[in-house]
Short mmCIF file of C-alpha atoms in Angstrom, two decimals:
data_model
loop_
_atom_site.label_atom_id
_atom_site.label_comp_id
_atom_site.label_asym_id
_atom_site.label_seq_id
_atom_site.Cartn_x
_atom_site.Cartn_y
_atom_site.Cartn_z
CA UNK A 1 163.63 136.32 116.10
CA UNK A 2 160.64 137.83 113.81
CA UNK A 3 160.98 135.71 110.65
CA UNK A 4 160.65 132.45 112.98
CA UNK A 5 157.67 133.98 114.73
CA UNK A 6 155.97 134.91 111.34
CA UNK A 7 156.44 131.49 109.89
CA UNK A 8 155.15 129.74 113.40
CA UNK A 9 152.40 131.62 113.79
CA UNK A 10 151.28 131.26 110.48
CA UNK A 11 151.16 127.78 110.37
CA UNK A 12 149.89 127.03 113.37
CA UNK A 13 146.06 127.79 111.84
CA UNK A 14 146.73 125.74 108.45
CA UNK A 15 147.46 122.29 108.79
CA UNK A 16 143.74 121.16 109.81
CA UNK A 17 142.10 124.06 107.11
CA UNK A 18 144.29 122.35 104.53
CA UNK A 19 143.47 119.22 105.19
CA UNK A 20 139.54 119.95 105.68
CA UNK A 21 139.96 121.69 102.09
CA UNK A 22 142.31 119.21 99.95
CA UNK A 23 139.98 116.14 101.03
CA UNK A 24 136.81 118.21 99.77
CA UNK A 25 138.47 118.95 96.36
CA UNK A 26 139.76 115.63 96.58
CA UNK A 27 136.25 114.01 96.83
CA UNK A 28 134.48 116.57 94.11
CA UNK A 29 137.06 115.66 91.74
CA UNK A 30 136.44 112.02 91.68
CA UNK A 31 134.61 110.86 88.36
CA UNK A 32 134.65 107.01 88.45
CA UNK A 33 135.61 106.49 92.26
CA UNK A 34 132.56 107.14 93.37
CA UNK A 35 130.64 104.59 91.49
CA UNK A 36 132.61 101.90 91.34
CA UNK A 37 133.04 99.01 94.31
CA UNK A 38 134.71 101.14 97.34
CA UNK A 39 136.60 99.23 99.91
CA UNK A 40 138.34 101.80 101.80
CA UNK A 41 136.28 100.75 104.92
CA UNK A 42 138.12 97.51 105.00
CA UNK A 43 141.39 99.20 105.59
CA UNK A 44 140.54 101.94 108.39
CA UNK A 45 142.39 99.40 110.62
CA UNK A 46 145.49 99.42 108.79
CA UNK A 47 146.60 96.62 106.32
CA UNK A 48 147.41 95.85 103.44
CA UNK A 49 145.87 93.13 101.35
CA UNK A 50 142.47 92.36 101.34
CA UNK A 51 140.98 89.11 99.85
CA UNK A 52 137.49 89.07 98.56
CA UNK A 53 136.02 85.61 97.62
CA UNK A 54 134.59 85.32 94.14
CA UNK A 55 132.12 82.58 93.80
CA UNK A 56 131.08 81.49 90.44
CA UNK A 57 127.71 80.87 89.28
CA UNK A 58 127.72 77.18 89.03
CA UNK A 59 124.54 76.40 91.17
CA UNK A 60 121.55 74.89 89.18
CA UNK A 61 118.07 73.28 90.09
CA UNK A 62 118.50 69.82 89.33
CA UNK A 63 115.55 67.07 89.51
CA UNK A 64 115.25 64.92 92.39
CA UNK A 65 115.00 61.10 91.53
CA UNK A 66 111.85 59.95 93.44
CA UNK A 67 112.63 56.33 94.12
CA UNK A 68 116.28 57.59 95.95
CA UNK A 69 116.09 60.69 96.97
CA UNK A 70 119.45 61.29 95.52
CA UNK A 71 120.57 64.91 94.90
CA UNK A 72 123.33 65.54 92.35
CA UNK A 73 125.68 68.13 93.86
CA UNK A 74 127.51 71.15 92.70
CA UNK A 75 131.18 70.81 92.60
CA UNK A 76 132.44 74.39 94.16
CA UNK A 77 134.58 76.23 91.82
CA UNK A 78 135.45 79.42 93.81
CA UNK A 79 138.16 81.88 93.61
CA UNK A 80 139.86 84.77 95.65
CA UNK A 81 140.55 88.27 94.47
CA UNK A 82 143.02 89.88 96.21
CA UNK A 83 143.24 94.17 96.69
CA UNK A 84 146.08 95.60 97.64
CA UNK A 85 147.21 98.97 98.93
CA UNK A 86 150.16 99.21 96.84
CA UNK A 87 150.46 103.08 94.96
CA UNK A 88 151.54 106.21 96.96
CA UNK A 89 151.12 109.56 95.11
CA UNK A 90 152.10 113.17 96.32
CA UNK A 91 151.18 116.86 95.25
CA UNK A 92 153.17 119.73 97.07
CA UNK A 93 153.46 123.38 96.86
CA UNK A 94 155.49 125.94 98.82
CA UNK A 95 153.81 129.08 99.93
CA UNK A 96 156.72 131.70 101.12
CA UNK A 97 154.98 133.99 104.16
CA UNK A 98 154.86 136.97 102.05
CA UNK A 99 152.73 135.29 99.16
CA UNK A 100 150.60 133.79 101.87
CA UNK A 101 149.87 137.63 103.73
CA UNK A 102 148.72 138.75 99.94
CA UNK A 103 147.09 135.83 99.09
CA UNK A 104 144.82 135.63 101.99
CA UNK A 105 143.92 139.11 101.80
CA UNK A 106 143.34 139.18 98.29
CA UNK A 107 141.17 136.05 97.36
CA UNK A 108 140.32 134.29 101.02
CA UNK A 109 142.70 132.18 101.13
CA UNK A 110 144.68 129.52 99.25
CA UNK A 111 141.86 128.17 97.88
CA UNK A 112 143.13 127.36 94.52
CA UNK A 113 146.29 125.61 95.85
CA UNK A 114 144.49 123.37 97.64
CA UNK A 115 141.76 122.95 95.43
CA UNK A 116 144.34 122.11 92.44
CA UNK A 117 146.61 119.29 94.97
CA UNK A 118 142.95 117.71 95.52
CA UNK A 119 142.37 117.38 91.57
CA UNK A 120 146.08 115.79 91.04
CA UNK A 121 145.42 113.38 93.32
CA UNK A 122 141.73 112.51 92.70
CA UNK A 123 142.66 112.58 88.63
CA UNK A 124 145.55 110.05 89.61
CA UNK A 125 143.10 107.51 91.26
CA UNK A 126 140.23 108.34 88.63
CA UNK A 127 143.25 107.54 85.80
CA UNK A 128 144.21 103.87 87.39
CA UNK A 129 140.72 103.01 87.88
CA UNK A 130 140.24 103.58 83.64
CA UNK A 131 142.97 101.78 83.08
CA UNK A 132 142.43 99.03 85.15
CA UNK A 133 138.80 98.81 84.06
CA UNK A 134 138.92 99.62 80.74
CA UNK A 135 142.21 97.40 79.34
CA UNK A 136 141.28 95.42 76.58
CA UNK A 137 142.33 92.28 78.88
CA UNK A 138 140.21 93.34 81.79
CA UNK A 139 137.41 93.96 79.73
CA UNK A 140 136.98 91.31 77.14
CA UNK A 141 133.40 92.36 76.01
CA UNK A 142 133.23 94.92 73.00
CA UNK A 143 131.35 96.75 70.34
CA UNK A 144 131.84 99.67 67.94
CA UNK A 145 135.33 100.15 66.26
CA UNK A 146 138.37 102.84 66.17
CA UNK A 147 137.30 104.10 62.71
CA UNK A 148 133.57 105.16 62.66
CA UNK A 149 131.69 107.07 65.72
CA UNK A 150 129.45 105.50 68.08
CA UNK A 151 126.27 104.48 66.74
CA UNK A 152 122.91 103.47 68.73
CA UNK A 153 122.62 100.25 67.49
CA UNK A 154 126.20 99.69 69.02
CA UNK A 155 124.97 101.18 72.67
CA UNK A 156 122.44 98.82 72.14
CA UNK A 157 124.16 95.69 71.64
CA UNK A 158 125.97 96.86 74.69
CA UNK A 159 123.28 97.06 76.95
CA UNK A 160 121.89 93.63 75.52
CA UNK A 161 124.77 92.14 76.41
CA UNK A 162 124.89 93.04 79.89
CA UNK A 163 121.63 92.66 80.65
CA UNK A 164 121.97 88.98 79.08
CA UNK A 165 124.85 88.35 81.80
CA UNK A 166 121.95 89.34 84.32
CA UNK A 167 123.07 92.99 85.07
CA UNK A 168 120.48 95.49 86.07
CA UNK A 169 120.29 98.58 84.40
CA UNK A 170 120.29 100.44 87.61
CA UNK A 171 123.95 98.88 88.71
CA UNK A 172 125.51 100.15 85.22
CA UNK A 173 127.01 102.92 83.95
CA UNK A 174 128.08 105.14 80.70
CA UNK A 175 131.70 106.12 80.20
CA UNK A 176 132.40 108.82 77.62
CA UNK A 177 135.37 110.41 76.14
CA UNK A 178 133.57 113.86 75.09
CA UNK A 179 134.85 113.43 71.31
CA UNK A 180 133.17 109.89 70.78
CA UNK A 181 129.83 111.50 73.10
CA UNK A 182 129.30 114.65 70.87
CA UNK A 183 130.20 113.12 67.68
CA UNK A 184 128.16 110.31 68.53
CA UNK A 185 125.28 109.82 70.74
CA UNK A 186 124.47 113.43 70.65
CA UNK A 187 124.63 113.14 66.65
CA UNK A 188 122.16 110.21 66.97
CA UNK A 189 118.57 111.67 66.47
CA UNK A 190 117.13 108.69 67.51
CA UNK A 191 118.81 109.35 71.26
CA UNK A 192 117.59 113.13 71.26
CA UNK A 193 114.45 113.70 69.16
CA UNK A 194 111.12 113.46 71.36
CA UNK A 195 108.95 112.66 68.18
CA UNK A 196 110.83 109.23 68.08
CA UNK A 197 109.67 108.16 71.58
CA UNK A 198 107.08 110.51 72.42
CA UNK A 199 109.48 111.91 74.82
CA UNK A 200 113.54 112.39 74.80
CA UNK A 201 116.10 110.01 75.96
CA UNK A 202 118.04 112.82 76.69
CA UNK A 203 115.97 115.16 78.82
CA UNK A 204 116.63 118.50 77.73
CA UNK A 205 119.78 117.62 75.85
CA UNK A 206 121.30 117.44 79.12
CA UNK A 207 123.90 114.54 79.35
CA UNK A 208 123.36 112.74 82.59
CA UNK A 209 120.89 109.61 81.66
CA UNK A 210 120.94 107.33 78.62
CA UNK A 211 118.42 104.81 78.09
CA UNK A 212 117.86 105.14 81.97
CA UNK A 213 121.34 104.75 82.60
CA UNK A 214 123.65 107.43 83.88
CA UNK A 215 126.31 109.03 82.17
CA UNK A 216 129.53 110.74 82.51
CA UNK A 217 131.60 112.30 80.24
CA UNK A 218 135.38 112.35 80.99
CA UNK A 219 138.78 113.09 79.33
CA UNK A 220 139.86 110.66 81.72
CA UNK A 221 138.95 108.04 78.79
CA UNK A 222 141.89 106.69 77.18
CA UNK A 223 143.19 105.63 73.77
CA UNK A 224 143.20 102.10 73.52
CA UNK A 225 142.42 101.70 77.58
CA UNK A 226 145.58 103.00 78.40
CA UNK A 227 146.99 106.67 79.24
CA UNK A 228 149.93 107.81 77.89
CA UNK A 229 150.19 105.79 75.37
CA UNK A 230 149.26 108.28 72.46
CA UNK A 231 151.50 107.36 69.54
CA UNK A 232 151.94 103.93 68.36
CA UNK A 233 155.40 101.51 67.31
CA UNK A 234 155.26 103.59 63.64
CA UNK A 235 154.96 106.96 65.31
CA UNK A 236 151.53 107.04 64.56
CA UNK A 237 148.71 108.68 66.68
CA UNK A 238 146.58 105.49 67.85
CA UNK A 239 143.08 106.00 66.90
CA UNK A 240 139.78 105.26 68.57
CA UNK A 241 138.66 105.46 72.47
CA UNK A 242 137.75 102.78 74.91
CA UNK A 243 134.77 104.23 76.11
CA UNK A 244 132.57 101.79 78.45
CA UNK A 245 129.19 100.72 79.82
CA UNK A 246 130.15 99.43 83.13
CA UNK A 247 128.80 97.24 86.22
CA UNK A 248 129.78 99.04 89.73
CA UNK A 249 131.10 96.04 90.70
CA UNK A 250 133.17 95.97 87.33
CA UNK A 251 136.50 96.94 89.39
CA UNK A 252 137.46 97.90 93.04
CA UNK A 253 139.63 100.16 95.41
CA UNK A 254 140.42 101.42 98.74
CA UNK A 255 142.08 104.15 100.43
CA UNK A 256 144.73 103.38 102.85
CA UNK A 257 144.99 105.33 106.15
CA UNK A 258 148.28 107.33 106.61
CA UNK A 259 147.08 109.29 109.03
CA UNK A 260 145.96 106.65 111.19
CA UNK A 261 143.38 104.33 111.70
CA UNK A 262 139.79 105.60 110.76
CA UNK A 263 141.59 108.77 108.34
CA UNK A 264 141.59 107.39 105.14
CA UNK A 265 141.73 109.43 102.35
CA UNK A 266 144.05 112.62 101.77
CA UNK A 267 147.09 113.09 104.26
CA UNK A 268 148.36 116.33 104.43
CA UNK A 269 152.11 117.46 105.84
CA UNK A 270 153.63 120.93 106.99
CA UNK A 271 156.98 121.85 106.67
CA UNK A 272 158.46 124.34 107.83
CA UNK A 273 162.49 125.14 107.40
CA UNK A 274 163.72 127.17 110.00
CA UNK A 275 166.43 129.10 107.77
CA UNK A 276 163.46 129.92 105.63
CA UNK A 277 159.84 132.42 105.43
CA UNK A 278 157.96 129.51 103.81
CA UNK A 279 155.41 127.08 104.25
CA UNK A 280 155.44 123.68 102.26
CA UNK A 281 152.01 121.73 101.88
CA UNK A 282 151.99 117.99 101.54
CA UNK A 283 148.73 115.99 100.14
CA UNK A 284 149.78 112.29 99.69
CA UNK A 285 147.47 109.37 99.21
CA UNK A 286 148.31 105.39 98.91
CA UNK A 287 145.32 102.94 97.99
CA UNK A 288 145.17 99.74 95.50
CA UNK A 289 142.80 99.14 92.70
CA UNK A 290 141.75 96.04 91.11
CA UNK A 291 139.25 94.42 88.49
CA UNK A 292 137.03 92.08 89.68
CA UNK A 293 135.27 90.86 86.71
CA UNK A 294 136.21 90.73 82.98
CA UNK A 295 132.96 90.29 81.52
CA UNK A 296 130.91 93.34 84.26
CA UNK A 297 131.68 95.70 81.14
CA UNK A 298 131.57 96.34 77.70
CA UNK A 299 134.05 98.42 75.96
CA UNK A 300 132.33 101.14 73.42
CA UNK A 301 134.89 102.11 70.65
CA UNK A 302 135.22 104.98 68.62
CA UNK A 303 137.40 106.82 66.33
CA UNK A 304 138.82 109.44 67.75
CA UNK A 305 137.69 112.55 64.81
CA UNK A 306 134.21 113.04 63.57
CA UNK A 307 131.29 111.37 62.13
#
């Protein structure tokens, strides 16, 4: 029976190149993930909820009355927060044998295939972690507005603000949407011109560090802190973008292992029909997200046109 033979034999050298590949694109894709608070280790034993206590900062130096000795004590105050591994997401493609023969020969492989089920999956995490982080109830702390462009005094009040909360600046981060970035930051002279500060904040006019503090810029940004969500109750387009200057401890998330324990990350599944000369790919991935802190971030709004 040739037509089984072709489709075994073929698939007997993909399953662990696949799965090599789709995890690397996987990985490369990620914008947020890898900044933020990564729990995944937590879970390479299996489960499903983990709880992280969150103590409060209550504690305070108080004096000592000398003719006692008496100590006035803190009354505890602490909470839990629980993560759980509750979202599954899939990307799939079917290669038939005779694409896969051309393919290969043509362009080394299925490179793109894989390379394009690694960037559904990562942009799927990537988009929950913006949400979760950057809703207006998660993250209570704000500056700018949805009708005017970003200005520095409003990055400034941001960083002020954080910093007040105790925050160093090493432990934060700049979200952009790359409308509210080039219309404004990068419209700001103060932010690019060298005469200002004797040298630039932005070092060649390259994008990656803003007073000291790194920066990405990111579709991934939503309207209003939410995806899909692009019209509002009048049919109108909602205006402005949540961007954010974020804690790494502003939100959390782990991977769960469906491969087993110590694998988590990107799963991938072969299938292969016997009554047909095709291959079918499976990337899946479950993990949880979570905020941790509602005041670890400031949201930077903007209108969503020019200056």
């Amino acid at each position: 029976m040739p037509s089984t033979e072709v489709g075994t034999n073929y698939v007997v050298y993909r399953p662990d190149i696949w799965s090599a590949q789709v995890n690397r694109f996987f990985k490369n894709k990620l914008v947020l993930a890898p900044f933020l608070w990564d729990l995944t280790d937590e879970f390479t034993g299996g489960g499903k909820t983990l709880v992280i206590p969150s103590t409060t900062e209550t504690f305070s130096a108080k004096a000592v009355t000398t003719t006692t000795g008496e100590v006035t004590s803190t009354t505890l105050d602490d909470t839990v927060i629980r993560l759980d591994i509750n979202k599954w997401y899939a990307s799939s493609r079917i290669v038939a044998d005779f694409q896969a023969a051309q393919i290969d020969s043509k362009y080394g492989g299925l490179e793109f295939y894989q390379e394009d089920m690694g960037y559904a999956l990562a942009k799927q995490l990537d988009d929950d972690l913006v949400d979760i982080a950057g809703d207006k109830g998660n993250c209570v702390l704000s500056v700018g507005t949805s009708t005017s462009s970003l200005a520095a005094t409003s990055l400034e009040s941001a960083l002020s603000t954080l910093e007040s909360y105790g925050m160093e600046r090493s432990d934060l981060l700049f979200v952009f949407h790359p409308v509210s970035y080039w219309n404004g930051p990068m419209k700001r002279a103060k932010l690019y011109d060298a005469s200002q500060f004797g040298r630039p904040s932005l070092p060649q006019g390259i994008h990656d560090v803003l007073y000291g503090i790194p920066v990405i810029i990111t579709q991934q940004v939503h309207r209003d802190g939410l995806r899909n969500q692009a019209t509002g109750s009048t049919g109108q387009r909602k205006s402005g973008y949540n961007n954010m200057l974020i804690h790494k401890r502003k939100a959390c998330y782990a991977l769960g292992n469906l491969s087993g324990p110590k694998t988590a990350g990107v799963r991938i599944k072969v299938g292969v029909p016997s009554e047909h000369l095709r291959t079918k790919y499976i990337a899946d991935i479950m993990y949880g997200v979570k905020n941790v802190s509602t005041t670890r971030g400031v949201r930077l709004v903007s209108s969503s046109g020019a200056a």
